[in-house]
Tab-separated table of C-alpha atoms in Angstrom:
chain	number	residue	atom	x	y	z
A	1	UNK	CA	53.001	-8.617	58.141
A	2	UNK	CA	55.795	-10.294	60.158
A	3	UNK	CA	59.389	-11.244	58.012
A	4	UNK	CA	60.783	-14.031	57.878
A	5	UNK	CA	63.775	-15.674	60.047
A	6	UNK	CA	64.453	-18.470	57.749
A	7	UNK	CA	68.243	-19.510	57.920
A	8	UNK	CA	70.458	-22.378	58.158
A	9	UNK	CA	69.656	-23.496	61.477
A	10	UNK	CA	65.656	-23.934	60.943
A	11	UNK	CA	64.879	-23.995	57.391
A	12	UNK	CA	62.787	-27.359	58.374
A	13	UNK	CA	60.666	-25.922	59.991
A	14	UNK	CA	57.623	-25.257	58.598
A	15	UNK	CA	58.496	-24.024	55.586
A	16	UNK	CA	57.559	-24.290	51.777
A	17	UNK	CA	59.531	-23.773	48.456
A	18	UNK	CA	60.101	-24.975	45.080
A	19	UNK	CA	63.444	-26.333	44.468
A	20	UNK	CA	65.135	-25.721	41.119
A	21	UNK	CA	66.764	-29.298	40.024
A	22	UNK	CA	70.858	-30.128	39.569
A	23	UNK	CA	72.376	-32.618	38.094
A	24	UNK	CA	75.323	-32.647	40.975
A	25	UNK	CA	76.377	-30.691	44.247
A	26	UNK	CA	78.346	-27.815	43.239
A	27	UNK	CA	81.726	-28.682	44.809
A	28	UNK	CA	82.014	-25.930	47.106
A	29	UNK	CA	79.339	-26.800	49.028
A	30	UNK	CA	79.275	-28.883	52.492
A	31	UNK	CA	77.784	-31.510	53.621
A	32	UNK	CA	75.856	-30.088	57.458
A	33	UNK	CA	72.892	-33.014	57.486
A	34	UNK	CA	72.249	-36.359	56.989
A	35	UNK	CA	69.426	-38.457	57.364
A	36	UNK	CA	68.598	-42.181	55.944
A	37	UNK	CA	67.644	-41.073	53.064
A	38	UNK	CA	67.875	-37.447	52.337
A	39	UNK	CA	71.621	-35.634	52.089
A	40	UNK	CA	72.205	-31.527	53.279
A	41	UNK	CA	74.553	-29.572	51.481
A	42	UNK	CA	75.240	-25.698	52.382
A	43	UNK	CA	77.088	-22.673	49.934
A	44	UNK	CA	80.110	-21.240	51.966
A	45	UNK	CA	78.132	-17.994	52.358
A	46	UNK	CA	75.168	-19.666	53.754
A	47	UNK	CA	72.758	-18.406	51.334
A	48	UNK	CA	71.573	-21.695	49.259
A	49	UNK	CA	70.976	-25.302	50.046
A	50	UNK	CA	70.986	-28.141	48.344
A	51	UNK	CA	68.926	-31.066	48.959
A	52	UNK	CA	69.443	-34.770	47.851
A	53	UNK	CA	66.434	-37.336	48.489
A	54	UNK	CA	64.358	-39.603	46.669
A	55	UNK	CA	61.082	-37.899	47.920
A	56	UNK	CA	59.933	-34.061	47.340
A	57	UNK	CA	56.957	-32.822	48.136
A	58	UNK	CA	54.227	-31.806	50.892
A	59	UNK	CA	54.529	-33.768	54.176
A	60	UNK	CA	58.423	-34.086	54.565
A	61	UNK	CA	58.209	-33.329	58.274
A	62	UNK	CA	56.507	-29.860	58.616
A	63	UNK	CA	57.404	-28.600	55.329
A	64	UNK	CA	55.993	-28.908	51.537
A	65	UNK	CA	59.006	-28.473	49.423
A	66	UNK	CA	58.419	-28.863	45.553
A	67	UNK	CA	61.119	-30.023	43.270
A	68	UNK	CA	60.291	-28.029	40.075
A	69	UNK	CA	58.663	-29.977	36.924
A	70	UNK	CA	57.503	-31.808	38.945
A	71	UNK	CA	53.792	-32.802	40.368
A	72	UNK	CA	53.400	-31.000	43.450
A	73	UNK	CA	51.833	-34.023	45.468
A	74	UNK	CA	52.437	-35.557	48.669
A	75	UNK	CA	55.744	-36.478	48.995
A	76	UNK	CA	55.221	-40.247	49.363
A	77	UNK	CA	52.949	-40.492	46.071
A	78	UNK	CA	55.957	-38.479	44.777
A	79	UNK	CA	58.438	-41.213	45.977
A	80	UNK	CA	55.931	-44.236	44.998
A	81	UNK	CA	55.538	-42.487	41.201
A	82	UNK	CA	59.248	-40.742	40.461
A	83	UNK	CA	61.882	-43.906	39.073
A	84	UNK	CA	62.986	-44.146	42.988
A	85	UNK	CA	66.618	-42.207	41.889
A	86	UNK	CA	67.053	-39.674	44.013
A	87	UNK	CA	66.742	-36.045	43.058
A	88	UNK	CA	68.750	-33.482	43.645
A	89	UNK	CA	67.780	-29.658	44.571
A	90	UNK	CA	69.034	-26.172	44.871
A	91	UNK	CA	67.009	-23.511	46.576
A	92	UNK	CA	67.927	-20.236	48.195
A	93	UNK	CA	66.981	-19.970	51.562
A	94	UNK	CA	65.230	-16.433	50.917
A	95	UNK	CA	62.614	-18.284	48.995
A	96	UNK	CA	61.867	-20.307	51.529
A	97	UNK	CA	58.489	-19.589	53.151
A	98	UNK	CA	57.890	-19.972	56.960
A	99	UNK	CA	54.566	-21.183	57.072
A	100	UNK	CA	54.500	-20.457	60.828
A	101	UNK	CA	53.977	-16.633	60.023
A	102	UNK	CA	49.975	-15.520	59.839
A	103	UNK	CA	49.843	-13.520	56.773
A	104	UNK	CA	47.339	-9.953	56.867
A	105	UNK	CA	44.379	-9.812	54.924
């Protein structure tokens, strides 16, 4: 079975994970990405990433990410059923799955 490349530069793509959720950004963390509606943040090291948005889920781009306890639905039914705050996330990019790799039977 092929390993994974996931890192910084292309955990969105493809990928799938359940994200433990935070009540804030730990402070040490950047900001890398922005988008209209979904914020990026990044440990020094490189080694987690934090995710603020308003809709988690399968469909966001090419990836299914899961906010944990939570319903793991499509990520507009998650948007249309969560209060509309946005939710914050913490994953470690090791978890992440690249769903581009064929798994062996």
């Amino acid at each position: 079975m092929e390993t994974s490349n996931i890192n910084i530069d292309n955990f969105f793509e493809a990928t799938l994970g359940v994200w433990k959720e935070i009540k804030e950004v730990p402070n040490d963390y950047t900001l890398f990405y922005s988008t209209y509606d979904s914020k990026y943040f990044k440990s020094k090291d490189e080694d987690f990433l934090v995710r603020i948005s308003g809709h988690w889920g399968s469909g966001i781009r090419e990836c299914n990410w899961y906010l944990n306890g939570y319903a793991r639905n499509n990520s507009f039914l998650f948007k249309k059923t969560v209060d509309g705050k946005a939710k914050i996330g913490i994953i470690r990019i090791s978890d992440l799955k690249d769903l581009r790799i064929k798994e062996s039977a």
